[in-house]
Amino acid sequence: MAWPYFLDCDRFFVSDQEGCYDPLVMLRASQETALARMSPEEPSTIIQFTYQSNAQMINVLKKTASKCSDVARTYSIGRSVEGKDLLVIEFSDNPGQHDLLEPEVKLIANMHGNEVLGRQLLIYLTQYLCSEYLLGNHRIQTLINNTRIHIFPSMNPDGYDLAAAEGHVYNGWTSGRANAQNIDLNRNFPDLTSIAYSRRRNKRYRTDHIPIPDSYWFGKVAPETYAVMKWIRSIPFVQSASLHGGELVVSYPYDFSKHPLEEKMFSPTPDEQAFKQLARTYADAHTTMADNDTDRCGASFGRKGGIINGALWYSFAGGMSDFNYLHTNCFEITVELGCDKFPAEEELYTEWKRNKEALLSFMESVHRGIKGIVKDEQGNGIKGASISIRGIRHDIRTAEDGDYWRLVNSGVHILTASAPGYTKVMKKVFLPAQMQKAGRVDFVLKKAVLEPEQVDFPAMDTYDRFDPYNQFERYSLSELGENGEDRQEKPWWWGYFTQFGESTPTWLLRSY
Ligand code: ZN
């Protein structure tokens, strides 16, 4: 292989036959800790374990994507308040497109601008994935060839700038946490959890694909929040991790307490078992997270094995993870990487070693549960069909080509596939423990003539019209209209509100 090392040696680096070294890093840390090596005999990935500015980060991501152009690309999902690109790097054997039955996973960091470790870990991870793929690392090649991975190292680059200006020694607990409008992005998502709770009196209530309430749009919506909402609505993500700092624990939804007056209350989703397994996947593969010392960052709370239900830790509304779960198919956990939100540079390599296996295991764990395709009798995939599991009040919907993924623990499950205009199909599935990949369960639905009252969920087109996001094109499409003209300068939600006029449409009354 002509290109065994990640770094090009520019004038800041010294090189020998084995690769490029930053003499400053070599001085700062021991040789052992400056370089990540698989083994002394084999060529290995070399990463600079330093902090990177926003410009340097963008540069690393773009450089990585061009080194690995067969399996990587970068794309922007929008801009921050101060106009910085919100850049994502994607790894896949077919970058830029969804492959049938191939699960999609995302990793997000630096949502709080002053929680910077996750951002660095994700930058290192992109370099590691690219380099190891090229070096022929079998595990990494298998992962990338079978998974579409989206890595978003900095959701709040404006906040990062503020925190980085203070630096490791002076950065306090909150400086740079919020975005440039002083909005805490992890409180800025629509509060769908309250809606889910208010539905519980209804016998047949579900907790999925809850529309964004109108009132949300009258509040302040940060551009970073908006960009992420649009992003997670346009890609069929299966699972996600959001990396934070300030504690050492993995928390999972709900983050908002089911009791309005109880700020620390166990508030499980219908997918408690699957979420616990997902959280454990990260905590167990981390070198110290699952240890049972309960007050390592000064606060004592009821974590077990390094994981905790979010609302049991502390309750808050408007979080990103609850939104993922209640509005889309995606299951998101929150990873608190350590007590120090802004560790010293010398700690970065140690932290990479602590988290590397956890990050890899988390991405690999998307190949669990059940997946398949829902088709009609002609063999065409049915988009937007619901997959229900008996006993779990949370449905998953099929993607564009009728494919779906259902994270669920081992055992016997009764699955039902349904779609408007088709008859339901039910299947009993046994998912063995220790299964190394997702079980495949396909459905063929027959056309049916249904009476309107037999439709017990809102039809897809109703849902689409209700949701203001559908007034927008996907972020990857051109900003120009079909004929190349600029789009109208109306607010993006304009069409949504003007569509209905004064009267409430009757179908709204029927949707829960
Ligand atoms: Zn945070």
Short mmCIF file of C-alpha atoms and ligand atoms in Angstrom, two decimals:
data_model
loop_
_atom_site.label_atom_id
_atom_site.label_comp_id
_atom_site.label_asym_id
_atom_site.label_seq_id
_atom_site.Cartn_x
_atom_site.Cartn_y
_atom_site.Cartn_z
CA MET A 1 0.00 0.00 0.00
CA ALA A 2 1.40 3.32 -1.09
CA TRP A 3 -0.17 5.30 1.71
CA PRO A 4 0.25 3.63 5.05
CA TYR A 5 -0.07 6.65 7.34
CA PHE A 6 -2.69 9.17 7.98
CA LEU A 7 -0.70 12.33 8.35
CA ASP A 8 1.09 14.04 5.56
CA CYS A 9 4.40 15.32 6.79
CA ASP A 10 4.27 19.05 6.38
CA ARG A 11 6.85 21.41 7.75
CA PHE A 12 5.60 21.06 11.30
CA PHE A 13 6.32 17.38 11.40
CA VAL A 14 9.40 15.26 11.44
CA SER A 15 9.24 11.96 9.65
CA ASP A 16 11.08 8.70 9.62
CA GLN A 17 10.45 5.46 7.80
CA GLU A 18 7.50 4.73 10.03
CA GLY A 19 5.57 7.92 9.67
CA CYS A 20 5.25 11.54 10.72
CA TYR A 21 5.69 12.86 14.21
CA ASP A 22 4.90 16.17 15.73
CA PRO A 23 8.03 17.07 17.71
CA LEU A 24 5.99 19.21 20.08
CA VAL A 25 3.69 16.34 20.94
CA MET A 26 6.72 14.10 21.39
CA LEU A 27 8.09 16.54 23.93
CA ARG A 28 4.83 17.02 25.73
CA ALA A 29 3.98 13.42 26.25
CA SER A 30 6.00 10.26 26.20
CA GLN A 31 6.43 8.46 22.88
CA GLU A 32 4.06 5.81 24.15
CA THR A 33 1.24 8.23 24.66
CA ALA A 34 1.81 10.43 21.64
CA LEU A 35 1.02 7.72 19.14
CA ALA A 36 -1.74 5.19 18.91
CA ARG A 37 -0.42 1.90 17.64
CA MET A 38 -2.12 -1.40 17.08
CA SER A 39 1.10 -3.31 17.55
CA PRO A 40 4.77 -2.46 17.05
CA GLU A 41 5.13 -4.83 14.10
CA GLU A 42 2.28 -3.54 12.00
CA PRO A 43 1.85 -0.21 10.34
CA SER A 44 -0.62 1.80 12.35
CA THR A 45 -2.82 4.82 12.44
CA ILE A 46 -1.11 7.94 13.65
CA ILE A 47 -3.23 10.67 15.12
CA GLN A 48 -2.26 13.99 16.64
CA PHE A 49 -3.83 14.03 20.09
CA THR A 50 -4.22 17.79 20.38
CA TYR A 51 -7.14 20.21 20.35
CA GLN A 52 -8.31 21.52 17.00
CA SER A 53 -9.91 24.86 16.25
CA ASN A 54 -13.07 24.93 14.17
CA ALA A 55 -11.08 25.66 11.02
CA GLN A 56 -8.63 22.84 11.80
CA MET A 57 -11.48 20.45 12.48
CA ILE A 58 -13.14 21.21 9.15
CA ASN A 59 -9.78 20.73 7.49
CA VAL A 60 -9.21 17.33 9.14
CA LEU A 61 -12.69 16.12 8.22
CA LYS A 62 -12.36 17.19 4.59
CA LYS A 63 -8.85 15.78 4.32
CA THR A 64 -10.01 12.50 5.82
CA ALA A 65 -12.91 12.28 3.38
CA SER A 66 -10.61 12.85 0.43
CA LYS A 67 -8.07 10.28 1.66
CA CYS A 68 -10.90 7.78 1.95
CA SER A 69 -13.03 9.04 -0.92
CA ASP A 70 -14.26 5.53 -1.74
CA VAL A 71 -15.90 5.18 1.64
CA ALA A 72 -16.29 8.69 3.05
CA ARG A 73 -17.64 12.12 2.25
CA THR A 74 -18.45 15.27 4.18
CA TYR A 75 -21.68 17.20 3.98
CA SER A 76 -23.09 20.23 5.73
CA ILE A 77 -26.44 20.14 7.50
CA GLY A 78 -26.63 23.89 8.00
CA ARG A 79 -24.90 26.79 9.69
CA SER A 80 -24.47 28.02 13.24
CA VAL A 81 -25.68 31.44 14.38
CA GLU A 82 -22.27 32.89 13.51
CA GLY A 83 -22.32 31.20 10.12
CA LYS A 84 -20.01 28.24 10.74
CA ASP A 85 -20.64 25.09 8.75
CA LEU A 86 -22.27 22.26 10.68
CA LEU A 87 -20.16 19.60 9.02
CA VAL A 88 -20.84 15.86 9.13
CA ILE A 89 -18.55 13.13 7.83
CA GLU A 90 -20.11 9.93 6.63
CA PHE A 91 -18.55 6.47 6.25
CA SER A 92 -20.20 3.86 4.07
CA ASP A 93 -19.37 1.59 1.15
CA ASN A 94 -21.70 3.82 -0.86
CA PRO A 95 -21.28 7.28 0.62
CA GLY A 96 -24.13 9.65 -0.14
CA GLN A 97 -26.88 7.08 -0.36
CA HIS A 98 -28.96 4.78 1.76
CA ASP A 99 -28.43 1.09 0.97
CA LEU A 100 -31.38 -1.26 1.30
CA LEU A 101 -31.36 -2.95 4.75
CA GLU A 102 -28.11 -1.27 5.77
CA PRO A 103 -28.60 0.39 9.18
CA GLU A 104 -27.58 4.00 9.78
CA VAL A 105 -25.97 5.25 12.97
CA LYS A 106 -24.94 8.73 14.10
CA LEU A 107 -22.52 10.14 16.64
CA ILE A 108 -22.90 13.75 17.78
CA ALA A 109 -20.67 15.78 20.09
CA ASN A 110 -20.08 19.28 21.43
CA MET A 111 -23.79 20.12 21.58
CA HIS A 112 -22.72 22.00 24.69
CA GLY A 113 -19.85 24.06 23.32
CA ASN A 114 -17.77 23.78 26.49
CA GLU A 115 -17.97 19.96 26.61
CA VAL A 116 -15.10 19.40 24.27
CA LEU A 117 -13.77 15.89 24.82
CA GLY A 118 -16.42 14.21 22.69
CA ARG A 119 -15.63 16.54 19.83
CA GLN A 120 -11.96 15.52 19.90
CA LEU A 121 -12.80 11.82 20.24
CA LEU A 122 -14.99 11.99 17.16
CA ILE A 123 -12.31 13.80 15.16
CA TYR A 124 -9.85 11.04 16.13
CA LEU A 125 -12.44 8.40 15.33
CA THR A 126 -12.85 9.66 11.77
CA GLN A 127 -9.08 9.53 11.25
CA TYR A 128 -8.93 6.09 12.80
CA LEU A 129 -11.76 4.68 10.66
CA CYS A 130 -10.28 6.02 7.44
CA SER A 131 -6.76 4.93 8.13
CA GLU A 132 -7.62 1.48 9.46
CA TYR A 133 -9.93 0.88 6.51
CA LEU A 134 -7.07 1.61 4.12
CA LEU A 135 -4.64 -0.48 6.17
CA GLY A 136 -6.92 -3.47 5.80
CA ASN A 137 -8.19 -3.74 9.37
CA HIS A 138 -10.83 -6.43 8.93
CA ARG A 139 -13.06 -5.27 11.75
CA ILE A 140 -13.21 -1.69 10.47
CA GLN A 141 -13.76 -2.79 6.88
CA THR A 142 -16.64 -5.03 7.94
CA LEU A 143 -18.16 -2.19 9.96
CA ILE A 144 -17.96 0.36 7.15
CA ASN A 145 -19.07 -2.07 4.44
CA ASN A 146 -22.22 -2.98 6.36
CA THR A 147 -23.13 0.22 8.16
CA ARG A 148 -23.72 3.83 7.20
CA ILE A 149 -22.01 5.92 9.87
CA HIS A 150 -22.56 9.67 10.30
CA ILE A 151 -20.16 11.54 12.58
CA PHE A 152 -20.95 15.12 13.64
CA PRO A 153 -18.12 16.30 15.93
CA SER A 154 -19.39 19.80 16.70
CA MET A 155 -23.05 20.74 16.95
CA ASN A 156 -22.15 24.04 18.65
CA PRO A 157 -18.98 25.44 17.08
CA ASP A 158 -19.81 28.99 18.26
CA GLY A 159 -19.95 27.87 21.87
CA TYR A 160 -16.72 25.96 21.36
CA ASP A 161 -14.91 29.13 20.31
CA LEU A 162 -16.00 30.83 23.51
CA ALA A 163 -14.89 27.90 25.68
CA ALA A 164 -11.61 27.42 23.80
CA ALA A 165 -10.75 31.10 24.28
CA GLU A 166 -10.76 30.42 28.02
CA GLY A 167 -9.02 27.11 27.61
CA HIS A 168 -8.57 24.10 29.83
CA VAL A 169 -7.46 25.90 32.98
CA TYR A 170 -9.95 28.77 33.02
CA ASN A 171 -13.05 27.29 31.43
CA GLY A 172 -15.71 27.16 34.08
CA TRP A 173 -18.84 25.10 34.23
CA THR A 174 -21.01 27.03 31.77
CA SER A 175 -19.02 29.40 29.56
CA GLY A 176 -19.68 28.36 25.94
CA ARG A 177 -22.33 25.83 26.88
CA ALA A 178 -25.13 27.59 24.99
CA ASN A 179 -25.11 28.70 21.36
CA ALA A 180 -24.43 32.30 20.28
CA GLN A 181 -28.05 33.27 21.04
CA ASN A 182 -27.56 31.95 24.57
CA ILE A 183 -29.88 29.02 23.86
CA ASP A 184 -29.08 25.68 25.50
CA LEU A 185 -29.45 23.38 22.50
CA ASN A 186 -30.34 20.40 24.68
CA ARG A 187 -33.41 22.26 25.98
CA ASN A 188 -34.43 23.64 22.60
CA PHE A 189 -36.07 20.64 20.93
CA PRO A 190 -39.87 20.29 20.90
CA ASP A 191 -41.11 18.84 24.18
CA LEU A 192 -42.90 15.76 22.87
CA THR A 193 -42.45 13.92 26.15
CA SER A 194 -45.26 15.89 27.79
CA ILE A 195 -47.49 14.96 24.86
CA ALA A 196 -46.55 11.29 25.23
CA TYR A 197 -47.43 11.44 28.93
CA SER A 198 -50.76 13.15 28.28
CA ARG A 199 -51.73 10.32 25.92
CA ARG A 200 -51.40 7.62 28.53
CA ARG A 201 -55.08 7.70 29.46
CA ASN A 202 -55.93 6.59 25.92
CA LYS A 203 -56.11 2.79 25.83
CA ARG A 204 -54.36 2.45 22.49
CA TYR A 205 -51.79 5.21 22.87
CA ARG A 206 -48.48 5.02 21.02
CA THR A 207 -45.26 6.90 21.73
CA ASP A 208 -43.84 7.27 18.24
CA HIS A 209 -43.88 9.78 15.43
CA ILE A 210 -45.53 12.46 17.53
CA PRO A 211 -45.91 15.60 15.40
CA ILE A 212 -44.24 18.84 16.45
CA PRO A 213 -46.89 21.06 18.07
CA ASP A 214 -47.63 24.43 16.43
CA SER A 215 -46.71 26.30 19.61
CA TYR A 216 -43.09 25.17 19.27
CA TRP A 217 -42.57 27.37 16.24
CA PHE A 218 -43.60 30.50 18.10
CA GLY A 219 -40.68 30.10 20.49
CA LYS A 220 -37.02 30.62 19.65
CA VAL A 221 -35.64 27.81 17.51
CA ALA A 222 -31.85 27.87 17.25
CA PRO A 223 -30.47 27.29 13.74
CA GLU A 224 -28.35 24.44 15.15
CA THR A 225 -31.45 22.76 16.59
CA TYR A 226 -33.34 23.28 13.37
CA ALA A 227 -30.49 21.85 11.28
CA VAL A 228 -30.35 18.74 13.43
CA MET A 229 -34.11 18.23 13.35
CA LYS A 230 -34.12 18.42 9.58
CA TRP A 231 -31.16 16.05 9.44
CA ILE A 232 -32.65 13.37 11.66
CA ARG A 233 -35.93 13.53 9.81
CA SER A 234 -34.33 12.97 6.42
CA ILE A 235 -32.18 9.90 7.17
CA PRO A 236 -33.52 6.64 8.61
CA PHE A 237 -31.23 6.57 11.65
CA VAL A 238 -31.54 3.53 13.87
CA GLN A 239 -29.43 4.59 16.83
CA SER A 240 -27.36 7.50 18.01
CA ALA A 241 -25.05 8.67 20.75
CA SER A 242 -24.71 12.26 21.89
CA LEU A 243 -21.41 12.90 23.67
CA HIS A 244 -21.29 15.28 26.64
CA GLY A 245 -19.07 15.90 29.68
CA GLY A 246 -19.31 16.67 33.38
CA GLU A 247 -20.08 13.16 34.64
CA LEU A 248 -19.07 9.62 33.80
CA VAL A 249 -22.27 7.79 32.93
CA VAL A 250 -24.52 6.85 30.02
CA SER A 251 -28.09 8.09 30.36
CA TYR A 252 -31.05 7.06 28.26
CA PRO A 253 -34.62 8.39 27.71
CA TYR A 254 -36.83 9.66 29.00
CA ASP A 255 -34.91 12.70 30.17
CA PHE A 256 -38.14 14.43 31.19
CA SER A 257 -39.81 13.21 34.37
CA LYS A 258 -43.22 11.61 34.11
CA HIS A 259 -44.28 13.48 37.23
CA PRO A 260 -44.30 17.28 36.91
CA LEU A 261 -43.23 17.82 40.52
CA GLU A 262 -40.63 15.07 40.80
CA GLU A 263 -37.28 16.18 39.42
CA LYS A 264 -35.61 12.83 39.96
CA MET A 265 -37.97 10.07 38.96
CA PHE A 266 -37.48 6.87 37.02
CA SER A 267 -39.30 7.57 33.75
CA PRO A 268 -38.80 4.68 31.36
CA THR A 269 -39.85 4.54 27.72
CA PRO A 270 -41.73 1.50 26.44
CA ASP A 271 -38.30 0.42 25.14
CA GLU A 272 -36.60 0.39 28.55
CA GLN A 273 -34.97 -2.99 27.90
CA ALA A 274 -33.54 -2.05 24.52
CA PHE A 275 -32.28 1.30 25.87
CA LYS A 276 -30.61 -0.37 28.83
CA GLN A 277 -28.82 -2.74 26.51
CA LEU A 278 -27.74 0.11 24.27
CA ALA A 279 -26.44 2.13 27.23
CA ARG A 280 -24.60 -0.91 28.61
CA THR A 281 -22.98 -1.51 25.26
CA TYR A 282 -21.12 1.76 25.65
CA ALA A 283 -20.53 1.67 29.41
CA ASP A 284 -19.25 -1.94 29.46
CA ALA A 285 -16.80 -1.38 26.62
CA HIS A 286 -15.43 1.78 28.26
CA THR A 287 -12.47 1.01 30.49
CA THR A 288 -13.81 2.64 33.68
CA MET A 289 -17.39 3.76 33.18
CA ALA A 290 -19.07 0.62 34.50
CA ASP A 291 -17.09 0.65 37.78
CA ASN A 292 -19.41 1.06 40.74
CA ASP A 293 -17.99 4.03 42.59
CA THR A 294 -21.04 6.24 42.83
CA ASP A 295 -19.75 9.76 43.47
CA ARG A 296 -16.70 10.05 41.26
CA CYS A 297 -17.55 13.56 40.05
CA GLY A 298 -18.69 14.81 43.42
CA ALA A 299 -22.40 14.08 43.04
CA SER A 300 -23.98 10.88 44.19
CA PHE A 301 -26.85 9.38 42.25
CA GLY A 302 -28.29 5.98 41.51
CA ARG A 303 -26.28 4.83 38.56
CA LYS A 304 -25.91 1.10 38.15
CA GLY A 305 -23.04 -0.24 36.08
CA GLY A 306 -22.45 3.20 34.63
CA ILE A 307 -25.92 3.68 33.19
CA ILE A 308 -29.01 5.56 34.38
CA ASN A 309 -32.42 6.63 33.21
CA GLY A 310 -32.12 10.34 32.35
CA ALA A 311 -35.07 11.59 34.39
CA LEU A 312 -33.92 9.59 37.41
CA TRP A 313 -30.65 11.50 37.26
CA TYR A 314 -32.28 14.90 36.72
CA SER A 315 -35.31 15.88 34.71
CA PHE A 316 -35.35 18.36 31.84
CA ALA A 317 -37.65 19.06 28.90
CA GLY A 318 -36.77 19.81 25.30
CA GLY A 319 -33.83 17.40 25.07
CA MET A 320 -32.54 15.90 21.85
CA SER A 321 -32.74 12.24 22.90
CA ASP A 322 -36.42 12.33 23.87
CA PHE A 323 -37.12 14.06 20.56
CA ASN A 324 -35.26 11.38 18.59
CA TYR A 325 -37.31 8.67 20.23
CA LEU A 326 -40.72 10.31 20.11
CA HIS A 327 -40.52 11.85 16.65
CA THR A 328 -38.40 9.42 14.61
CA ASN A 329 -37.29 5.78 14.63
CA CYS A 330 -33.94 6.63 16.21
CA PHE A 331 -32.87 5.49 19.70
CA GLU A 332 -30.38 7.94 21.19
CA ILE A 333 -28.31 7.65 24.34
CA THR A 334 -26.39 10.45 26.08
CA VAL A 335 -22.79 9.66 26.95
CA GLU A 336 -21.18 11.71 29.73
CA LEU A 337 -17.50 11.14 29.06
CA GLY A 338 -15.95 12.31 32.33
CA CYS A 339 -15.89 14.82 35.17
CA ASP A 340 -13.73 17.30 33.30
CA LYS A 341 -15.56 19.08 30.52
CA PHE A 342 -12.34 20.54 29.13
CA PRO A 343 -9.50 18.12 29.92
CA ALA A 344 -5.84 19.04 29.57
CA GLU A 345 -4.34 18.22 26.20
CA GLU A 346 -2.15 15.51 27.77
CA GLU A 347 -5.33 13.65 28.75
CA LEU A 348 -6.64 13.34 25.20
CA TYR A 349 -4.73 10.21 24.24
CA THR A 350 -5.69 8.46 27.50
CA GLU A 351 -9.32 9.37 26.90
CA TRP A 352 -9.15 8.04 23.36
CA LYS A 353 -7.89 4.73 24.71
CA ARG A 354 -10.69 4.65 27.30
CA ASN A 355 -13.40 5.30 24.71
CA LYS A 356 -12.17 3.73 21.47
CA GLU A 357 -13.59 0.27 22.05
CA ALA A 358 -16.83 1.75 23.40
CA LEU A 359 -17.30 3.85 20.26
CA LEU A 360 -16.60 0.88 17.98
CA SER A 361 -18.87 -1.47 19.97
CA PHE A 362 -21.63 1.10 19.95
CA MET A 363 -21.51 1.44 16.16
CA GLU A 364 -21.39 -2.33 15.71
CA SER A 365 -24.36 -2.81 18.01
CA VAL A 366 -26.69 -1.32 15.41
CA HIS A 367 -26.60 -4.81 13.86
CA ARG A 368 -28.94 -6.16 16.51
CA GLY A 369 -32.64 -6.77 16.93
CA ILE A 370 -34.82 -7.34 13.88
CA LYS A 371 -34.75 -5.90 10.40
CA GLY A 372 -36.50 -6.58 7.13
CA ILE A 373 -38.58 -5.24 4.27
CA VAL A 374 -42.31 -4.63 4.02
CA LYS A 375 -43.50 -5.16 0.44
CA ASP A 376 -46.72 -5.27 -1.51
CA GLU A 377 -47.73 -8.29 -3.59
CA GLN A 378 -45.84 -6.93 -6.61
CA GLY A 379 -42.66 -6.88 -4.58
CA ASN A 380 -42.45 -3.10 -4.18
CA GLY A 381 -41.33 -1.79 -0.83
CA ILE A 382 -43.99 0.08 1.16
CA LYS A 383 -42.75 3.33 2.65
CA GLY A 384 -44.13 4.41 6.01
CA ALA A 385 -45.55 1.03 7.05
CA SER A 386 -45.70 0.52 10.82
CA ILE A 387 -43.92 -2.30 12.61
CA SER A 388 -45.47 -2.98 16.01
CA ILE A 389 -44.31 -5.33 18.72
CA ARG A 390 -46.91 -6.66 21.12
CA GLY A 391 -46.33 -5.22 24.58
CA ILE A 392 -44.26 -2.24 23.40
CA ARG A 393 -46.24 0.92 22.70
CA HIS A 394 -43.76 2.28 20.21
CA ASP A 395 -43.88 1.56 16.49
CA ILE A 396 -41.14 1.84 13.93
CA ARG A 397 -41.88 3.00 10.41
CA THR A 398 -40.35 1.69 7.21
CA ALA A 399 -37.95 3.83 5.19
CA GLU A 400 -38.17 4.89 1.54
CA ASP A 401 -37.80 1.36 0.10
CA GLY A 402 -39.84 -0.41 2.74
CA ASP A 403 -36.88 -1.47 4.91
CA TYR A 404 -36.95 -1.20 8.69
CA TRP A 405 -34.84 -1.88 11.79
CA ARG A 406 -36.28 -2.69 15.17
CA LEU A 407 -33.90 -2.65 18.12
CA VAL A 408 -35.26 -5.21 20.55
CA ASN A 409 -33.75 -7.65 23.03
CA SER A 410 -33.68 -11.40 22.55
CA GLY A 411 -36.79 -13.47 23.18
CA VAL A 412 -40.12 -14.25 21.56
CA HIS A 413 -41.83 -11.30 19.90
CA ILE A 414 -45.13 -10.86 18.08
CA LEU A 415 -44.55 -8.46 15.19
CA THR A 416 -47.28 -6.79 13.17
CA ALA A 417 -46.73 -4.92 9.93
CA SER A 418 -49.48 -2.56 8.81
CA ALA A 419 -49.97 0.22 6.32
CA PRO A 420 -52.99 2.26 5.23
CA GLY A 421 -54.82 0.44 2.46
CA TYR A 422 -53.28 -2.96 3.24
CA THR A 423 -54.25 -5.86 5.47
CA LYS A 424 -52.16 -6.40 8.58
CA VAL A 425 -49.71 -9.27 8.79
CA MET A 426 -48.63 -10.75 12.10
CA LYS A 427 -45.56 -12.90 12.72
CA LYS A 428 -44.18 -14.64 15.77
CA VAL A 429 -40.44 -14.30 15.94
CA PHE A 430 -37.89 -15.96 18.17
CA LEU A 431 -34.75 -13.89 18.52
CA PRO A 432 -32.00 -15.98 20.12
CA ALA A 433 -29.66 -14.47 22.70
CA GLN A 434 -26.07 -13.94 21.55
CA MET A 435 -27.16 -13.40 17.99
CA GLN A 436 -24.35 -11.63 16.15
CA LYS A 437 -26.54 -9.86 13.63
CA ALA A 438 -30.08 -8.59 13.25
CA GLY A 439 -32.76 -11.22 12.59
CA ARG A 440 -34.39 -10.82 9.19
CA VAL A 441 -38.19 -10.66 9.10
CA ASP A 442 -39.92 -9.60 5.89
CA PHE A 443 -43.62 -8.94 5.34
CA VAL A 444 -45.82 -9.03 2.24
CA LEU A 445 -49.01 -6.99 2.64
CA LYS A 446 -52.13 -7.52 0.53
CA LYS A 447 -54.19 -4.61 -0.75
CA ALA A 448 -57.41 -4.14 1.21
CA VAL A 449 -60.42 -1.92 0.95
CA LEU A 450 -60.74 -0.35 4.37
CA GLU A 451 -63.60 1.62 5.82
CA PRO A 452 -62.25 4.96 7.04
CA GLU A 453 -62.97 4.14 10.70
CA GLN A 454 -60.84 1.03 10.45
CA VAL A 455 -57.77 3.17 9.99
CA ASP A 456 -56.53 3.46 13.55
CA PHE A 457 -53.58 5.75 12.90
CA PRO A 458 -53.21 8.89 10.82
CA ALA A 459 -52.48 8.09 7.20
CA MET A 460 -49.03 9.04 5.96
CA ASP A 461 -50.17 11.92 3.80
CA THR A 462 -52.03 13.38 6.76
CA TYR A 463 -48.92 13.11 8.87
CA ASP A 464 -46.85 14.67 6.13
CA ARG A 465 -49.18 17.61 5.74
CA PHE A 466 -49.35 18.13 9.47
CA ASP A 467 -45.65 18.34 9.88
CA PRO A 468 -44.16 21.70 8.93
CA TYR A 469 -40.83 20.14 7.98
CA ASN A 470 -42.34 18.73 4.87
CA GLN A 471 -42.61 22.23 3.51
CA PHE A 472 -38.85 22.01 3.12
CA GLU A 473 -36.70 20.08 0.75
CA ARG A 474 -34.05 17.75 2.07
CA TYR A 475 -30.93 19.58 3.14
CA SER A 476 -28.85 17.83 0.48
CA LEU A 477 -30.87 19.28 -2.37
CA SER A 478 -30.07 22.55 -4.01
CA GLU A 479 -31.31 25.75 -2.41
CA LEU A 480 -32.63 26.80 -5.80
CA GLY A 481 -36.09 26.02 -7.11
CA GLU A 482 -36.76 23.61 -9.96
CA ASN A 483 -36.14 26.20 -12.64
CA GLY A 484 -33.08 27.58 -10.94
CA GLU A 485 -34.78 30.62 -9.46
CA ASP A 486 -34.31 31.56 -5.82
CA ARG A 487 -37.02 30.36 -3.57
CA GLN A 488 -39.48 32.85 -2.17
CA GLU A 489 -38.30 34.92 0.75
CA LYS A 490 -41.17 33.82 2.99
CA PRO A 491 -40.40 32.16 6.32
CA TRP A 492 -40.05 28.46 5.76
CA TRP A 493 -43.19 27.60 7.77
CA TRP A 494 -45.28 30.08 5.81
CA GLY A 495 -46.93 27.55 3.56
CA TYR A 496 -47.86 25.44 6.53
CA PHE A 497 -49.79 28.14 8.34
CA THR A 498 -51.40 29.67 5.28
CA GLN A 499 -52.50 26.28 3.98
CA PHE A 500 -55.34 25.89 6.46
CA GLY A 501 -56.75 29.38 6.80
CA GLU A 502 -58.90 30.11 9.83
CA SER A 503 -60.68 26.84 10.47
CA THR A 504 -59.17 23.78 12.07
CA PRO A 505 -59.10 20.90 9.59
CA THR A 506 -61.25 17.99 10.72
CA TRP A 507 -58.50 15.40 10.40
CA LEU A 508 -56.58 17.10 13.19
CA LEU A 509 -59.36 16.16 15.56
CA ARG A 510 -59.02 12.54 14.68
CA SER A 511 -55.28 12.26 15.22
CA TYR A 512 -55.03 11.39 18.89
ZN ZN B 1 -23.83 18.51 28.03
#
